[in-house]
Short mmCIF file of C-alpha atoms in Angstrom, two decimals:
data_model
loop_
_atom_site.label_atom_id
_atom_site.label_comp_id
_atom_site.label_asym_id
_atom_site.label_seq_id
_atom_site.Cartn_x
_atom_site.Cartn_y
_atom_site.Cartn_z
CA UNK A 2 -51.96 125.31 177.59
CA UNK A 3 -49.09 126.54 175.16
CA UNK A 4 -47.76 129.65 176.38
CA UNK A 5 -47.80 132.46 172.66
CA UNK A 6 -44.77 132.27 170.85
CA UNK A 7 -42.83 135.68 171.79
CA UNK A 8 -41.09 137.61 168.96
CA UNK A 9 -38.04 138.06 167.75
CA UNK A 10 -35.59 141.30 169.24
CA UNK A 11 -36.35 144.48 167.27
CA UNK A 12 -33.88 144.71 165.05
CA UNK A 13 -35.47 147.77 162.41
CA UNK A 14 -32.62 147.57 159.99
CA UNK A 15 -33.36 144.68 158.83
CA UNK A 16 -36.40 145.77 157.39
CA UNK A 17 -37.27 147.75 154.49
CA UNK A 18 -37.24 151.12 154.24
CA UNK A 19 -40.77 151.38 153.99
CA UNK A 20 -41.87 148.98 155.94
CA UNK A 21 -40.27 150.59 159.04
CA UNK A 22 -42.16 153.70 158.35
CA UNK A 23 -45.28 151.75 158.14
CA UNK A 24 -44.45 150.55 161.72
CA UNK A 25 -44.15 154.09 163.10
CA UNK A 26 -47.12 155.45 164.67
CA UNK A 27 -45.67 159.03 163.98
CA UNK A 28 -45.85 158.38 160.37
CA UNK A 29 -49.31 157.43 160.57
CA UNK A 30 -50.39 160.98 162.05
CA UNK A 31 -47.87 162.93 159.35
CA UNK A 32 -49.54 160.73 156.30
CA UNK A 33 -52.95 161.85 157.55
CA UNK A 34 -52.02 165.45 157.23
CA UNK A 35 -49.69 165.15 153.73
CA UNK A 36 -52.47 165.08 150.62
CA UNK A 37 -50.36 162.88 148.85
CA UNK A 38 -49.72 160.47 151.64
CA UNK A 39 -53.19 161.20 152.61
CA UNK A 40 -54.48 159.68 149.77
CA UNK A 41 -51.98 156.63 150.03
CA UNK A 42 -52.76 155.93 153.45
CA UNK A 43 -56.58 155.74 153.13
CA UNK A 44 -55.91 153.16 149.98
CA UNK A 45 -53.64 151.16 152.47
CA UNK A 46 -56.14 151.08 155.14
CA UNK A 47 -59.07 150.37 152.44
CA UNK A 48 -57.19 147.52 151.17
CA UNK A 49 -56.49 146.32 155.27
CA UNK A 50 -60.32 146.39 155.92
CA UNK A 51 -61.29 144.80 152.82
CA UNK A 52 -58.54 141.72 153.61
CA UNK A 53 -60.49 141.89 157.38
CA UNK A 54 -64.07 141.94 155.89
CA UNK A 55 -63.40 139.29 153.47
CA UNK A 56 -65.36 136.34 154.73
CA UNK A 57 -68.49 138.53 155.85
CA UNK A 58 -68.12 139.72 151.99
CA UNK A 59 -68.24 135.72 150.96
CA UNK A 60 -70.84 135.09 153.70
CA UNK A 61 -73.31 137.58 152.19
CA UNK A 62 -72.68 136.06 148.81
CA UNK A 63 -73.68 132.68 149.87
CA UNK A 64 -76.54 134.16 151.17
CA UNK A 65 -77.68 136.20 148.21
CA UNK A 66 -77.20 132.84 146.05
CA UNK A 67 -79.06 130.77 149.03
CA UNK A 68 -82.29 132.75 148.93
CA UNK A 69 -81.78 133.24 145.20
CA UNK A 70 -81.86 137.24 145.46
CA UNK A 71 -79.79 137.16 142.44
CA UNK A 72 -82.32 134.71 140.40
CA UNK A 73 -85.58 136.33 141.39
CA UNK A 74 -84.04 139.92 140.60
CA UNK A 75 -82.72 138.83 137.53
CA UNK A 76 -86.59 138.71 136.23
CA UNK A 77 -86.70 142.17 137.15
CA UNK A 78 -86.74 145.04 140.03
CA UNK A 79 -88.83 144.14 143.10
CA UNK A 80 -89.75 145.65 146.29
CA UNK A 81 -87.82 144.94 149.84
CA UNK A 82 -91.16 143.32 150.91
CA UNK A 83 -92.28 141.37 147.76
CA UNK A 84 -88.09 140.05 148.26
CA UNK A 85 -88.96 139.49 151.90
CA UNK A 86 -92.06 137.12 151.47
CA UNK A 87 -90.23 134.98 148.57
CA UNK A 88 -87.03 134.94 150.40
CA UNK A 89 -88.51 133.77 153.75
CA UNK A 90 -86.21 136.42 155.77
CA UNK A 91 -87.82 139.27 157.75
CA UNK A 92 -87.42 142.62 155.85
CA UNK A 93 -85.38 144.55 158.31
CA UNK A 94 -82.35 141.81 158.07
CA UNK A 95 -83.21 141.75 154.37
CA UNK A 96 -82.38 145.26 154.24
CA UNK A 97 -79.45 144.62 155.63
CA UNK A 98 -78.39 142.05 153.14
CA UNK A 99 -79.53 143.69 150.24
CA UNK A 100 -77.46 146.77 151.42
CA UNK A 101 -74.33 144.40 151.79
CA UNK A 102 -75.35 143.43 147.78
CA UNK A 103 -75.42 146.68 146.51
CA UNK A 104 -71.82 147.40 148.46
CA UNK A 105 -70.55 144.64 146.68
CA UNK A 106 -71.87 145.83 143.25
CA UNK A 107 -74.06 143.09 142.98
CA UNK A 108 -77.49 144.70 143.02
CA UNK A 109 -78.94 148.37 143.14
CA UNK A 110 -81.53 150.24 144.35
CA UNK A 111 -83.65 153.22 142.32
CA UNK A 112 -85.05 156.23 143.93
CA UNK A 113 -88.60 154.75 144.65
CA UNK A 114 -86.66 151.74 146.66
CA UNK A 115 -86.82 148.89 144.35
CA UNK A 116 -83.77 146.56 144.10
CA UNK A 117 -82.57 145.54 140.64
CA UNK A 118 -79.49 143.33 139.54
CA UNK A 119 -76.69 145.31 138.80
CA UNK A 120 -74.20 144.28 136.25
CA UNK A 121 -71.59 142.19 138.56
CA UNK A 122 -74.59 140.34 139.97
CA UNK A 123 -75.85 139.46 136.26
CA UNK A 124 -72.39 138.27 135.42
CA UNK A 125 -72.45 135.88 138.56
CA UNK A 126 -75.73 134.58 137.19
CA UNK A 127 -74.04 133.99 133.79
CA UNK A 128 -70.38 132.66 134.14
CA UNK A 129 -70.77 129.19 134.35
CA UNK A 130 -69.45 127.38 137.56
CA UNK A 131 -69.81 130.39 139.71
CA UNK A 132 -73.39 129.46 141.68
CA UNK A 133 -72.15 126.00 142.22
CA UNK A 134 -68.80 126.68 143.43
CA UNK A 135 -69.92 129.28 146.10
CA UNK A 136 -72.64 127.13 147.65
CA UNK A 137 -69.56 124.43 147.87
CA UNK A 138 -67.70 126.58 150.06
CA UNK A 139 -69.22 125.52 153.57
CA UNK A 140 -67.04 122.51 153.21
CA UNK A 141 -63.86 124.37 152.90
CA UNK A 142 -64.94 127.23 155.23
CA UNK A 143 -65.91 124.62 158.00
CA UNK A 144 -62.07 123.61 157.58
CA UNK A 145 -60.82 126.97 158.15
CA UNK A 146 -63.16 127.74 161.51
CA UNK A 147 -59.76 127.38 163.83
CA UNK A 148 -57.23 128.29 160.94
CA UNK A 149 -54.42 128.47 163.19
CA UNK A 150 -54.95 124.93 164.07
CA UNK A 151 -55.26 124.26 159.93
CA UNK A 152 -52.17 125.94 159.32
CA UNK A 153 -50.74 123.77 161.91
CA UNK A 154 -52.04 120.61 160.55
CA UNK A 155 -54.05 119.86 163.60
CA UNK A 156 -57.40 119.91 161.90
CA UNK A 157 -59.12 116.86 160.31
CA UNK A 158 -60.49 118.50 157.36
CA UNK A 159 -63.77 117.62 155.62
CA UNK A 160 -62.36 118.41 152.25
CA UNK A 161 -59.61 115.78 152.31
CA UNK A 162 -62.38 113.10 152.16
CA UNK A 163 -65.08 115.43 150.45
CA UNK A 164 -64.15 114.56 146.62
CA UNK A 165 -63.02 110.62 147.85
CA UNK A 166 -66.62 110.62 148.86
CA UNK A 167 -68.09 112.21 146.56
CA UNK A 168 -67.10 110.12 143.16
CA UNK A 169 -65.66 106.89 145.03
CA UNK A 170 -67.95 104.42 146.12
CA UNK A 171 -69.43 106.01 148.82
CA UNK A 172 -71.12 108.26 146.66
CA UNK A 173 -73.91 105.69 146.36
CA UNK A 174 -75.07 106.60 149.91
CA UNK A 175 -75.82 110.10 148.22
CA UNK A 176 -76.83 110.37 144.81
CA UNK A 177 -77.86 113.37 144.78
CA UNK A 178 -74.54 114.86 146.45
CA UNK A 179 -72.61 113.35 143.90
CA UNK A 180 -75.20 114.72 140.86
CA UNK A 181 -74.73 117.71 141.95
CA UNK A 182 -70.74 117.95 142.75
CA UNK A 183 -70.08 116.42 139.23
CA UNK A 184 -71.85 119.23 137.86
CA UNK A 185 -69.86 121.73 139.64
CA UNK A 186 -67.23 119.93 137.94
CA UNK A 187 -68.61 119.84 134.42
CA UNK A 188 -69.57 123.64 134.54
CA UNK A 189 -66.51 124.77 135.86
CA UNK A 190 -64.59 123.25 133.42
CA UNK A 191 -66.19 125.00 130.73
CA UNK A 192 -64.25 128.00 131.86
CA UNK A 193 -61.06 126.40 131.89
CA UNK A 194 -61.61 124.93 128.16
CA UNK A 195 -62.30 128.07 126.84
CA UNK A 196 -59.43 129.79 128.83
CA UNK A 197 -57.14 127.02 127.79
CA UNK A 198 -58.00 127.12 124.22
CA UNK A 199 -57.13 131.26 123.89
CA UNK A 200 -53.61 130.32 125.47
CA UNK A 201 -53.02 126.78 123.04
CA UNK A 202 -53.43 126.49 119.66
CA UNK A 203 -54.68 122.65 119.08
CA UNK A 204 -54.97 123.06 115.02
CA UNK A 205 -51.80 121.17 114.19
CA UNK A 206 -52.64 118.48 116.86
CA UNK A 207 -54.12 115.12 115.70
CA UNK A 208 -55.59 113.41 118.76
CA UNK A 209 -56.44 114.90 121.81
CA UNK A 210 -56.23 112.28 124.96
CA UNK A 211 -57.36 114.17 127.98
CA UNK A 212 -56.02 112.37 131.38
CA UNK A 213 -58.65 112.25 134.77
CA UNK A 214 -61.07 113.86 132.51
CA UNK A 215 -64.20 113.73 134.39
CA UNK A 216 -67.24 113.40 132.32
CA UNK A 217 -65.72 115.18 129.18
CA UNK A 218 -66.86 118.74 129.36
CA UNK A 219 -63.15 120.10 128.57
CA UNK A 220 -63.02 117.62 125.46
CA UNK A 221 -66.63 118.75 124.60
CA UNK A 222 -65.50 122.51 124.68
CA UNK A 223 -61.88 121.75 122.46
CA UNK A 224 -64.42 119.45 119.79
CA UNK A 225 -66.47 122.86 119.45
CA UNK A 226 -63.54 124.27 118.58
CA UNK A 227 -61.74 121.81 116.66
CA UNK A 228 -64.14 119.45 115.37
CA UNK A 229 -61.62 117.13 113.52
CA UNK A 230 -59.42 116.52 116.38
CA UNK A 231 -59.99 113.18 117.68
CA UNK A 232 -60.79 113.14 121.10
CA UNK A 233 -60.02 110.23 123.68
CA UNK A 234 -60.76 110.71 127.59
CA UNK A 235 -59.37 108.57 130.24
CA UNK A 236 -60.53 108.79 133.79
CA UNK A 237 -62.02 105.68 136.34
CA UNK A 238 -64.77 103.18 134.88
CA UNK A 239 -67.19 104.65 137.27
CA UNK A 240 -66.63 108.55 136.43
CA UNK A 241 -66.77 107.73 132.56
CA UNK A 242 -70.46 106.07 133.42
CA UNK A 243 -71.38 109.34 134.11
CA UNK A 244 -70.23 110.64 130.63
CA UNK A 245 -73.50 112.51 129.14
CA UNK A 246 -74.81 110.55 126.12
CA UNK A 247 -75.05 113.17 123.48
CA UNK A 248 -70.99 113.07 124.25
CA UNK A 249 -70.48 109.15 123.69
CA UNK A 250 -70.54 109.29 120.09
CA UNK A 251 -67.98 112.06 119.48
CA UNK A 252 -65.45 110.37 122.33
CA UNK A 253 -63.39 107.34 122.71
CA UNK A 254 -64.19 106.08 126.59
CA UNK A 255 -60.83 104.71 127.90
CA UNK A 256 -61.35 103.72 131.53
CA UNK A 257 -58.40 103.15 133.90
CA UNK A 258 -56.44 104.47 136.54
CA UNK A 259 -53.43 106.73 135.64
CA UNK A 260 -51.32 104.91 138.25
CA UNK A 261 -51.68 101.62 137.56
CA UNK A 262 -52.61 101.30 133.40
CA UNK A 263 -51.23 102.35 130.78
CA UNK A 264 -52.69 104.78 128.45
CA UNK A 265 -54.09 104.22 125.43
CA UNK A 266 -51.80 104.23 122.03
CA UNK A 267 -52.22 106.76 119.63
CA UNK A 268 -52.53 110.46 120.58
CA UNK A 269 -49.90 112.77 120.09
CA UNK A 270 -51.25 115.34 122.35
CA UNK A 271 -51.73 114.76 126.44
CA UNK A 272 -54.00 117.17 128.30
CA UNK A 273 -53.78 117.73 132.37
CA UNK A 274 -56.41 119.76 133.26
CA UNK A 275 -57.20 121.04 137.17
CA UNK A 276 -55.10 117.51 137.47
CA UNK A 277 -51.55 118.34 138.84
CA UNK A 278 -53.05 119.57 141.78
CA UNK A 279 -55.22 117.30 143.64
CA UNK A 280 -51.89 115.34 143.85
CA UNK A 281 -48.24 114.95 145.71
CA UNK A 282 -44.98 115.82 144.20
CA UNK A 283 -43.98 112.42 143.97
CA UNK A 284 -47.75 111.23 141.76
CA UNK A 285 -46.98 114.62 139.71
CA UNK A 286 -43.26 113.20 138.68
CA UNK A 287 -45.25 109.53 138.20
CA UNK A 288 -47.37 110.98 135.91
CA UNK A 289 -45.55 113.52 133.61
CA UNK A 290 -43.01 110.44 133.49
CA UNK A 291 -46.08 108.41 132.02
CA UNK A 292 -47.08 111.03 129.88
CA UNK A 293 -43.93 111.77 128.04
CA UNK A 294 -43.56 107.92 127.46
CA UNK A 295 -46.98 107.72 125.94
CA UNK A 296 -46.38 110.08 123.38
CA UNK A 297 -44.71 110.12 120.08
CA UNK A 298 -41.40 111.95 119.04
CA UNK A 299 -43.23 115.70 119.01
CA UNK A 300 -46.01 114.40 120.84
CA UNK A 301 -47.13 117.78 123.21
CA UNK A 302 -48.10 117.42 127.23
CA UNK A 303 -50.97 120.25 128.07
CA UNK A 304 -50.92 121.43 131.72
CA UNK A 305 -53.61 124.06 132.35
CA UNK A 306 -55.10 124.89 135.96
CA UNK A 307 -54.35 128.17 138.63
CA UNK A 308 -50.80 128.09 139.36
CA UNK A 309 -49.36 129.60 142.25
CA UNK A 310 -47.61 133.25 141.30
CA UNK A 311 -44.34 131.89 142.99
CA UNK A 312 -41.79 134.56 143.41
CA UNK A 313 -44.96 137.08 143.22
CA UNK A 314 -47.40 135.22 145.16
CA UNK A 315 -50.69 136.01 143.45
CA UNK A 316 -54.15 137.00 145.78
CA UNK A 317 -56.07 135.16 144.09
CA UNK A 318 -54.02 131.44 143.23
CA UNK A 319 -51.76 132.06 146.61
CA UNK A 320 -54.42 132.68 148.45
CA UNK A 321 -57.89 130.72 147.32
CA UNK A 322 -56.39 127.85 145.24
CA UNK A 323 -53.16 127.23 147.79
CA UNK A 324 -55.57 127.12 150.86
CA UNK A 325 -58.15 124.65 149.38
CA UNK A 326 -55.23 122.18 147.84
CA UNK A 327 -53.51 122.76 151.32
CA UNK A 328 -57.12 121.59 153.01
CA UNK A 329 -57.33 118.83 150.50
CA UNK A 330 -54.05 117.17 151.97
CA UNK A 331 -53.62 115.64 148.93
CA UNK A 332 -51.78 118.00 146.58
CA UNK A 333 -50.62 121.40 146.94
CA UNK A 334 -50.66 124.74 144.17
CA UNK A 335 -48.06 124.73 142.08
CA UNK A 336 -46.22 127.85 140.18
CA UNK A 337 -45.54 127.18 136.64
CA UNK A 338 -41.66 127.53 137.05
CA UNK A 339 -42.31 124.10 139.30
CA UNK A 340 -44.03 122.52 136.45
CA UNK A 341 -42.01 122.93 133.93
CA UNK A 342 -39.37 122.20 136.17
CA UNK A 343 -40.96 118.41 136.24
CA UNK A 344 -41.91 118.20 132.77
CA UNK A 345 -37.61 119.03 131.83
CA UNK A 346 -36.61 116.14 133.97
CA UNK A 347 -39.46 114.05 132.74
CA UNK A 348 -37.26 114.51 129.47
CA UNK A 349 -39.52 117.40 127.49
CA UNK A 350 -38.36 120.86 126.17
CA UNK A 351 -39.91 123.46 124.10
CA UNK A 352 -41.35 124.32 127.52
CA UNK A 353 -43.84 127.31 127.12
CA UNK A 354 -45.55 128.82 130.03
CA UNK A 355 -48.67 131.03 129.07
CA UNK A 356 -50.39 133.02 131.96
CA UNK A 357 -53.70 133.05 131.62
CA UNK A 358 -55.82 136.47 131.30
CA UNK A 359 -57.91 135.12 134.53
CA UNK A 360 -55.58 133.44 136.41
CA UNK A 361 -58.14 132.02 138.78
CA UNK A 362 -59.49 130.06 135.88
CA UNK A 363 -56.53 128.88 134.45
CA UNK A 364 -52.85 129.04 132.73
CA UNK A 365 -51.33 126.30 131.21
CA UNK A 366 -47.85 124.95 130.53
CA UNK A 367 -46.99 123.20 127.24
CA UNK A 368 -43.95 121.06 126.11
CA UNK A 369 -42.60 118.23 123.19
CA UNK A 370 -41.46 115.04 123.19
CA UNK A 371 -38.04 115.23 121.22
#
């Protein structure tokens, strides 16, 4: 058995000023006394509890979307009982969830006892992507059950050959797995579109050829948008089967794999959406290298997908996205000062970076071709 790694000597003045009042226990009983510092303290310790209580928080959630609290509420109040029988969970645990809802500003309960969906639990229902996503998140969680043996890359995760499975050719073994991942895919991705089109302005753009596409539902949000831009998507022959119908008309289908064929002539815009990172450094430099010589003298690259806050690590990118990439073991969260880092040696400039409003959904990075 490996013996725990002992700490470093004290040595306090290497630490911030306060961070070594932090550490002091006497501090602790002064701030508790101080109104000010009182009121600081409390907002610290909040904060500390809310970072320990985190997966019970995302627990309950899955658990509020797994017995479809959320859905059957959203049709209007109901009673803890009439809950219990549709539910199929005893009403004194019920209660106990329901509470946990209405803590998390997800539902509410009136004076005569009835539960009804509160505002944040209607929005769930609403934003597209959402439900999916957080009944997805047994895969990643089941990763993260030892995470010290994760962090030391001793665990075999089930998300590094989750998305392999689930559009490669195993996913013939489980249609309905697949069905239902690619739809997670399609709905989240209406999100990012409509993120990525506040940040871009596509108006003087021509032709739009979106790289690893999926099944088209960012090119079927930017067509909304700009109907005369002509739209190409290039992704694997057996993703683009799955490309809805109603979208085959307005798109031009160009299967092949971005690291072996060459792209299609003829667009002088390149989109790289949620692509960047599901792979290595050493695909990303592949690609933007690809990308820059597939375009035309002021041909533009689009990069849009959460990017790490990298000097300023944000919670929800440094935390979320950087763990799952990290458990994917194929590509890692990048900060946009890293991308556009690539995209100058690749040869572009005119490098804009443009942080999102939601940065969990999205920023994006844009650059020309000189």
């Amino acid at each position: 058995m490996n013996a725990e790694p002992r700490p470093p000597p004290a040595r306090p003045e290497a630490l911030g000023f306060l961070t070594r009042l932090a550490l002091s226990p006497r501090f602790h009983k002064l701030a508790a006394k101080v109104p000010g510092l009182r009121w600081k303290a409390r907002r610290e310790g909040e904060e500390l509890f809310s970072i320990l209580s985190g997966f019970v928080q995302s627990q309950a959630l899955v658990a509020l979307v797994e017995a479809r609290v959320l859905h059957f509420l959203a049709a209007g109040p109901m009673e803890t009982d009439d809950l219990s029988r549709r539910c199929a969970i005893q009403p004194a645990p019920l209660a106990v969830l329901l509470k946990a809802g209405a803590a998390l500003k997800l539902l509410r309960q009136d004076r005569r006892g009835r539960w009804h969906l509160a505002p944040r639990g209607a929005a769930f229902l609403a934003v597209p992507g959402l439900e999916p996503m957080v009944r997805h998140h047994h895969v990643l969680y089941g990763d993260l059950a030892d995470p010290l043996a994760f962090f030391r890359g001793q665990t075999e995760t089930q998300l590094a050959g989750f998305w392999p499975y689930v559009f490669g050719p195993l996913a013939q073994e489980d249609a309905g797995l697949a069905a239902r991942y690619s739809r997670l895919m399609a709905e989240s991705q209406v999100l990012v579109a409509e993120d990525t089109m506040r940040l871009v302005n596509l108006t003087p753009r021509r032709h739009l050829l979106d790289v690893g596409g999926g099944t088209g539902a960012f090119l079927a949000e930017v067509g909304k948008v700009h109907p005369g831009l002509t739209l190409s998507l290039f992704d694997m022959p057996a993703v683009l089967a799955a490309v809805p119908p109603s979208l085959r008309d307005r798109l031009r289908l160009c299967p092949g794999d971005f690291r072996a064929d060459p792209f299609p002539e003829g667009s002088d815009t390149i989109s790289l959406i949620r692509v960047l990172y599901d792979h290595s450094d050493a695909s990303v430099i592949s690609l933007i290298a690809k990308v820059f010589n597939a375009l035309p003298s002021g041909g533009m690259i689009l990069v849009s997908e959460p990017m790490s806050g990298g000097n300023h690590p944000d919670r929800a990118t440094d935390v979320y996205f950087a763990i799952y990439t990290l458990a994917m073991r194929t590509g890692r969260t990048r900060s946009p000062a890293e991308i556009a880092a690539v995209l100058a040696a690749a040869g572009f400039h005119g490098i804009r970076v443009r942080p999102g409003d939601r940065p969990f959904v999205t920023s994006a990075v844009t650059a020309l071709k000189p």
